[in-house]
PDB file of C-alpha atoms and ligand atoms in Angstrom:
ATOM      1  CA  UNK F   1     110.523  98.733 101.607  1.00 85.00           C
ATOM      2  CA  UNK F   2     108.526  96.284 103.338  1.00 95.00           C
ATOM      3  CA  UNK F   3     105.931  94.978 100.813  1.00 98.00           C
ATOM      4  CA  UNK F   4     103.607  92.159 100.772  1.00 98.00           C
ATOM      5  CA  UNK F   5     101.374  90.359  98.390  1.00 98.00           C
ATOM      6  CA  UNK F   6      97.683  89.367  99.331  1.00 98.00           C
ATOM      7  CA  UNK F   7      96.623  87.070  96.518  1.00 98.00           C
ATOM      8  CA  UNK F   8      93.108  85.443  96.060  1.00 97.00           C
ATOM      9  CA  UNK F   9      90.148  84.764  93.929  1.00 97.00           C
ATOM     10  CA  UNK F  10      88.106  87.690  94.994  1.00 98.00           C
ATOM     11  CA  UNK F  11      85.244  86.242  93.015  1.00 97.00           C
ATOM     12  CA  UNK F  12      83.606  88.813  94.246  1.00 98.00           C
ATOM     13  CA  UNK F  13      85.411  90.658  97.127  1.00 98.00           C
ATOM     14  CA  UNK F  14      83.636  91.063 100.488  1.00 98.00           C
ATOM     15  CA  UNK F  15      83.864  93.166 103.380  1.00 97.00           C
ATOM     16  CA  UNK F  16      85.929  90.206 104.928  1.00 97.00           C
ATOM     17  CA  UNK F  17      88.667  90.531 102.072  1.00 98.00           C
ATOM     18  CA  UNK F  18      88.492  94.518 102.622  1.00 98.00           C
ATOM     19  CA  UNK F  19      89.023  94.299 106.251  1.00 97.00           C
ATOM     20  CA  UNK F  20      92.032  92.015 105.642  1.00 97.00           C
ATOM     21  CA  UNK F  21      93.445  94.729 103.032  1.00 98.00           C
ATOM     22  CA  UNK F  22      92.665  97.501 105.552  1.00 98.00           C
ATOM     23  CA  UNK F  23      94.717  95.775 108.462  1.00 98.00           C
ATOM     24  CA  UNK F  24      97.745  94.297 106.138  1.00 98.00           C
ATOM     25  CA  UNK F  25      98.001  97.968 104.514  1.00 98.00           C
ATOM     26  CA  UNK F  26      99.078  99.488 108.029  1.00 98.00           C
ATOM     27  CA  UNK F  27     101.576  96.877 108.382  1.00 97.00           C
ATOM     28  CA  UNK F  28     103.457  97.162 105.301  1.00 98.00           C
ATOM     29  CA  UNK F  29     104.984  99.962 103.352  1.00 98.00           C
ATOM     30  CA  UNK F  30     103.196  98.523 100.225  1.00 98.00           C
ATOM     31  CA  UNK F  31     100.431  95.830  99.920  1.00 98.00           C
ATOM     32  CA  UNK F  32      99.789  94.499  96.404  1.00 98.00           C
ATOM     33  CA  UNK F  33      96.355  92.670  96.221  1.00 98.00           C
ATOM     34  CA  UNK F  34      96.540  90.242  93.010  1.00 98.00           C
ATOM     35  CA  UNK F  35      93.433  88.514  91.533  1.00 98.00           C
ATOM     36  CA  UNK F  36      94.292  85.129  90.541  1.00 97.00           C
ATOM     37  CA  UNK F  37      93.004  84.245  87.187  1.00 95.00           C
ATOM     38  CA  UNK F  38      91.557  80.870  87.700  1.00 83.00           C
ATOM     39  CA  UNK F  39      89.382  80.394  84.640  1.00 75.00           C
ATOM     40  CA  UNK F  40      89.297  76.503  85.453  1.00 80.00           C
ATOM     41  CA  UNK F  41      87.297  77.482  88.729  1.00 82.00           C
ATOM     42  CA  UNK F  42      84.609  79.132  86.627  1.00 91.00           C
ATOM     43  CA  UNK F  43      84.621  82.361  88.297  1.00 96.00           C
ATOM     44  CA  UNK F  44      81.549  84.653  88.197  1.00 96.00           C
ATOM     45  CA  UNK F  45      83.471  87.827  87.806  1.00 97.00           C
ATOM     46  CA  UNK F  46      86.229  87.874  85.127  1.00 96.00           C
ATOM     47  CA  UNK F  47      89.491  89.134  86.170  1.00 97.00           C
ATOM     48  CA  UNK F  48      89.243  92.842  84.975  1.00 97.00           C
ATOM     49  CA  UNK F  49      85.682  92.995  86.605  1.00 97.00           C
ATOM     50  CA  UNK F  50      87.335  91.606  89.864  1.00 98.00           C
ATOM     51  CA  UNK F  51      90.096  93.953  89.586  1.00 98.00           C
ATOM     52  CA  UNK F  52      87.876  96.885  88.903  1.00 98.00           C
ATOM     53  CA  UNK F  53      85.841  96.288  92.201  1.00 98.00           C
ATOM     54  CA  UNK F  54      88.961  96.104  94.309  1.00 98.00           C
ATOM     55  CA  UNK F  55      90.819  98.977  92.701  1.00 98.00           C
ATOM     56  CA  UNK F  56      87.603 100.955  93.564  1.00 98.00           C
ATOM     57  CA  UNK F  57      87.378  99.648  97.147  1.00 98.00           C
ATOM     58  CA  UNK F  58      90.968 100.377  97.935  1.00 98.00           C
ATOM     59  CA  UNK F  59      90.909 103.959  95.967  1.00 97.00           C
ATOM     60  CA  UNK F  60      91.694 105.886  98.970  1.00 96.00           C
ATOM     61  CA  UNK F  61      94.625 103.489 100.334  1.00 98.00           C
ATOM     62  CA  UNK F  62      97.620 105.021  98.925  1.00 97.00           C
ATOM     63  CA  UNK F  63     100.137 102.100  99.495  1.00 98.00           C
ATOM     64  CA  UNK F  64      97.745  99.507  98.098  1.00 98.00           C
ATOM     65  CA  UNK F  65      98.212  98.357  94.535  1.00 98.00           C
ATOM     66  CA  UNK F  66      95.579  95.886  92.490  1.00 98.00           C
ATOM     67  CA  UNK F  67      97.249  93.652  90.100  1.00 98.00           C
ATOM     68  CA  UNK F  68      96.338  90.042  88.484  1.00 98.00           C
ATOM     69  CA  UNK F  69      98.185  87.279  87.525  1.00 98.00           C
ATOM     70  CA  UNK F  70      97.887  83.698  86.258  1.00 96.00           C
ATOM     71  CA  UNK F  71     100.148  80.652  87.082  1.00 95.00           C
ATOM     72  CA  UNK F  72     101.752  79.926  90.198  1.00 95.00           C
ATOM     73  CA  UNK F  73     101.679  82.670  93.232  1.00 96.00           C
ATOM     74  CA  UNK F  74     105.262  82.098  94.167  1.00 96.00           C
ATOM     75  CA  UNK F  75     106.471  83.002  90.564  1.00 96.00           C
ATOM     76  CA  UNK F  76     104.556  85.804  90.663  1.00 97.00           C
ATOM     77  CA  UNK F  77     106.047  86.748  94.076  1.00 97.00           C
ATOM     78  CA  UNK F  78     109.618  85.928  92.352  1.00 97.00           C
ATOM     79  CA  UNK F  79     108.859  88.065  89.691  1.00 97.00           C
ATOM     80  CA  UNK F  80     107.764  90.926  91.633  1.00 97.00           C
ATOM     81  CA  UNK F  81     110.321  90.770  94.367  1.00 97.00           C
ATOM     82  CA  UNK F  82     108.091  89.918  96.855  1.00 97.00           C
ATOM     83  CA  UNK F  83     108.820  87.389 100.006  1.00 97.00           C
ATOM     84  CA  UNK F  84     105.662  87.896 102.104  1.00 98.00           C
ATOM     85  CA  UNK F  85     101.889  86.877 101.535  1.00 97.00           C
ATOM     86  CA  UNK F  86      99.220  87.791 103.574  1.00 98.00           C
ATOM     87  CA  UNK F  87      96.000  85.381 103.847  1.00 97.00           C
ATOM     88  CA  UNK F  88      93.019  85.553 105.899  1.00 96.00           C
ATOM     89  CA  UNK F  89      91.735  82.923 108.325  1.00 95.00           C
ATOM     90  CA  UNK F  90      87.940  82.565 109.451  1.00 92.00           C
ATOM     91  CA  UNK F  91      87.856  79.475 110.847  1.00 85.00           C
ATOM     92  CA  UNK F  92      89.615  76.047 111.672  1.00 84.00           C
ATOM     93  CA  UNK F  93      88.349  74.728 108.449  1.00 84.00           C
ATOM     94  CA  UNK F  94      90.407  77.756 106.606  1.00 89.00           C
ATOM     95  CA  UNK F  95      93.538  76.881 108.278  1.00 92.00           C
ATOM     96  CA  UNK F  96      94.094  73.016 107.157  1.00 92.00           C
ATOM     97  CA  UNK F  97      93.620  74.325 103.776  1.00 93.00           C
ATOM     98  CA  UNK F  98      95.657  77.685 104.365  1.00 95.00           C
ATOM     99  CA  UNK F  99      98.561  75.678 106.209  1.00 95.00           C
ATOM    100  CA  UNK F 100      98.752  73.134 103.239  1.00 95.00           C
ATOM    101  CA  UNK F 101      99.040  76.191 100.493  1.00 96.00           C
ATOM    102  CA  UNK F 102     101.698  78.044 102.699  1.00 96.00           C
ATOM    103  CA  UNK F 103     103.804  75.080 103.568  1.00 96.00           C
ATOM    104  CA  UNK F 104     103.564  73.902  99.560  1.00 96.00           C
ATOM    105  CA  UNK F 105     104.699  77.380  98.668  1.00 95.00           C
ATOM    106  CA  UNK F 106     107.606  77.175 101.094  1.00 94.00           C
ATOM    107  CA  UNK F 107     108.485  73.872  99.505  1.00 94.00           C
ATOM    108  CA  UNK F 108     108.192  74.911  95.921  1.00 94.00           C
ATOM    109  CA  UNK F 109     109.752  78.367  95.934  1.00 92.00           C
ATOM    110  CA  UNK F 110     113.456  78.697  95.557  1.00 88.00           C
ATOM    111  CA  UNK F 111     113.219  82.280  96.345  1.00 89.00           C
ATOM    112  CA  UNK F 112     111.781  82.229  99.872  1.00 92.00           C
ATOM    113  CA  UNK F 113     108.165  83.095 100.533  1.00 95.00           C
ATOM    114  CA  UNK F 114     106.403  83.475 103.904  1.00 96.00           C
ATOM    115  CA  UNK F 115     102.780  83.570 104.634  1.00 97.00           C
ATOM    116  CA  UNK F 116     101.332  85.804 107.304  1.00 97.00           C
ATOM    117  CA  UNK F 117      98.144  84.841 108.590  1.00 97.00           C
ATOM    118  CA  UNK F 118      95.393  87.524 109.728  1.00 97.00           C
ATOM    119  CA  UNK F 119      92.607  86.322 111.634  1.00 95.00           C
ATOM    120  CA  UNK F 120      89.287  87.701 110.596  1.00 92.00           C
ATOM    121  CA  UNK F 121      87.391  90.334 112.411  1.00 93.00           C
ATOM    122  CA  UNK F 122      84.571  88.327 114.333  1.00 93.00           C
ATOM    123  CA  UNK F 123      81.798  90.218 112.329  1.00 93.00           C
ATOM    124  CA  UNK F 124      83.170  88.806 109.253  1.00 94.00           C
ATOM    125  CA  UNK F 125      83.933  85.177 110.170  1.00 92.00           C
ATOM    126  CA  UNK F 126      80.791  83.938 108.476  1.00 92.00           C
ATOM    127  CA  UNK F 127      81.445  85.542 105.220  1.00 95.00           C
ATOM    128  CA  UNK F 128      82.474  84.089 102.054  1.00 96.00           C
ATOM    129  CA  UNK F 129      82.396  85.072  98.388  1.00 97.00           C
ATOM    130  CA  UNK F 130      80.335  81.724  97.601  1.00 96.00           C
ATOM    131  CA  UNK F 131      77.612  82.381 100.113  1.00 96.00           C
ATOM    132  CA  UNK F 132      77.412  85.851  98.879  1.00 97.00           C
ATOM    133  CA  UNK F 133      77.351  84.515  95.445  1.00 97.00           C
ATOM    134  CA  UNK F 134      74.477  81.987  96.260  1.00 97.00           C
ATOM    135  CA  UNK F 135      72.384  84.638  98.387  1.00 97.00           C
ATOM    136  CA  UNK F 136      72.536  87.012  95.616  1.00 97.00           C
ATOM    137  CA  UNK F 137      71.348  84.364  93.066  1.00 95.00           C
ATOM    138  CA  UNK F 138      68.252  83.977  94.755  1.00 95.00           C
ATOM    139  CA  UNK F 139      67.477  87.774  95.311  1.00 94.00           C
ATOM    140  CA  UNK F 140      68.565  87.761  98.799  1.00 95.00           C
ATOM    141  CA  UNK F 141      70.096  90.701 100.719  1.00 96.00           C
ATOM    142  CA  UNK F 142      73.719  90.945 100.648  1.00 97.00           C
ATOM    143  CA  UNK F 143      74.056  94.781 101.632  1.00 97.00           C
ATOM    144  CA  UNK F 144      75.759  93.528 104.762  1.00 96.00           C
ATOM    145  CA  UNK F 145      78.478  91.346 103.132  1.00 97.00           C
ATOM    146  CA  UNK F 146      79.778  93.597 100.130  1.00 98.00           C
ATOM    147  CA  UNK F 147      79.686  97.373  99.170  1.00 98.00           C
ATOM    148  CA  UNK F 148      76.957  98.712  97.241  1.00 97.00           C
ATOM    149  CA  UNK F 149      78.879  98.659  93.777  1.00 97.00           C
ATOM    150  CA  UNK F 150      79.424  94.834  94.344  1.00 98.00           C
ATOM    151  CA  UNK F 151      75.623  94.106  95.321  1.00 97.00           C
ATOM    152  CA  UNK F 152      74.727  96.125  91.933  1.00 97.00           C
ATOM    153  CA  UNK F 153      77.207  93.913  89.976  1.00 97.00           C
ATOM    154  CA  UNK F 154      76.000  91.061  91.401  1.00 97.00           C
ATOM    155  CA  UNK F 155      72.355  92.023  90.713  1.00 95.00           C
ATOM    156  CA  UNK F 156      73.490  92.776  86.911  1.00 95.00           C
ATOM    157  CA  UNK F 157      75.256  89.411  86.558  1.00 93.00           C
ATOM    158  CA  UNK F 158      72.495  87.427  87.756  1.00 93.00           C
ATOM    159  CA  UNK F 159      69.802  89.426  85.658  1.00 88.00           C
ATOM    160  CA  UNK F 160      71.964  88.204  82.797  1.00 76.00           C
ATOM    161  CA  UNK F 161      72.435  84.696  83.360  1.00 74.00           C
ATOM    162  CA  UNK F 162      68.550  84.276  84.062  1.00 63.00           C
ATOM    163  CA  UNK F 163      67.820  85.956  80.724  1.00 58.00           C
TER     164      UNK F 163
HETATM  165  P1  ADP H   1      90.963  81.665  97.413  1.00 84.16           P
HETATM  166  O1  ADP H   1      91.891  82.688  97.360  1.00 84.16           O
HETATM  167  O2  ADP H   1      91.236  80.711  98.460  1.00 84.16           O
HETATM  168  O3  ADP H   1      90.142  81.172  96.348  1.00 84.16           O
HETATM  169  P2  ADP H   1      89.268  84.113  98.549  1.00 84.16           P
HETATM  170  O4  ADP H   1      89.417  84.881  97.209  1.00 84.16           O
HETATM  171  O5  ADP H   1      87.780  83.810  98.821  1.00 84.16           O
HETATM  172  O6  ADP H   1      89.835  82.445  98.254  1.00 84.16           O
HETATM  173  O7  ADP H   1      90.206  84.477  99.861  1.00 84.16           O
HETATM  174  C1  ADP H   1      91.285  85.101  99.517  1.00 84.16           C
HETATM  175  C2  ADP H   1      91.673  85.035 101.142  1.00 84.16           C
HETATM  176  O8  ADP H   1      90.992  85.762 101.800  1.00 84.16           O
HETATM  177  C3  ADP H   1      92.139  83.763 101.669  1.00 84.16           C
HETATM  178  O9  ADP H   1      93.066  83.667 102.607  1.00 84.16           O
HETATM  179  C4  ADP H   1      90.839  83.632 102.466  1.00 84.16           C
HETATM  180  O10 ADP H   1      91.013  83.024 103.722  1.00 84.16           O
HETATM  181  C5  ADP H   1      90.482  85.155 102.908  1.00 84.16           C
HETATM  182  N1  ADP H   1      89.422  85.536 103.169  1.00 84.16           N
HETATM  183  C6  ADP H   1      87.806  85.387 102.729  1.00 84.16           C
HETATM  184  N2  ADP H   1      87.096  85.712 103.419  1.00 84.16           N
HETATM  185  C7  ADP H   1      87.347  85.948 104.464  1.00 84.16           C
HETATM  186  C8  ADP H   1      86.754  86.595 105.655  1.00 84.16           C
HETATM  187  N3  ADP H   1      85.423  87.004 105.536  1.00 84.16           N
HETATM  188  N4  ADP H   1      87.596  87.418 106.705  1.00 84.16           N
HETATM  189  C9  ADP H   1      88.837  86.995 106.300  1.00 84.16           C
HETATM  190  N5  ADP H   1      89.525  86.630 105.312  1.00 84.16           N
HETATM  191  C10 ADP H   1      88.871  85.981 104.366  1.00 84.16           C
END
């Protein structure tokens, strides 16, 4: 079976991530979307909240599974027998960072992990979790960037933070 991993912070998931998930799910028999438990990055959403959002978003995609992990992505690959990683590319700025990660992963893995890059759909190329959070923090409209349940979760977060 042809399986792949789409790892990321997904803090929170945007339509850009979802587009990559939809397209990758058509390329592989099984796609595992795994949330990185990166508490040192001080994420806005907990791992459980991010997993919940992704699970809701992929409810109708039968070959997509959502999981979470901490530690090295290559170790997650090895433990789950995954040899292919999917990552999204929005612009040249992503490329340098992603190239470095992909090559590092190749170097440090004794298991064989390749990274496949999917180029973002033009309509989502401006989209990032950090700008979505910034807009939502100031009460701006993020309805074009995230599903309604993510928008509601963002409003709830910032309401609680401001209290
Ligand atoms: P990271 O995993 O680097 O902390 P993210 O969770 O935001 O960052 O992103 C996970 C992956 O999804 C990365 O490969 C990133 O380039 C990609 N990605 C993020 N936003 C978009 C978008 N709007 N279109 C396509 N790919 C995206």
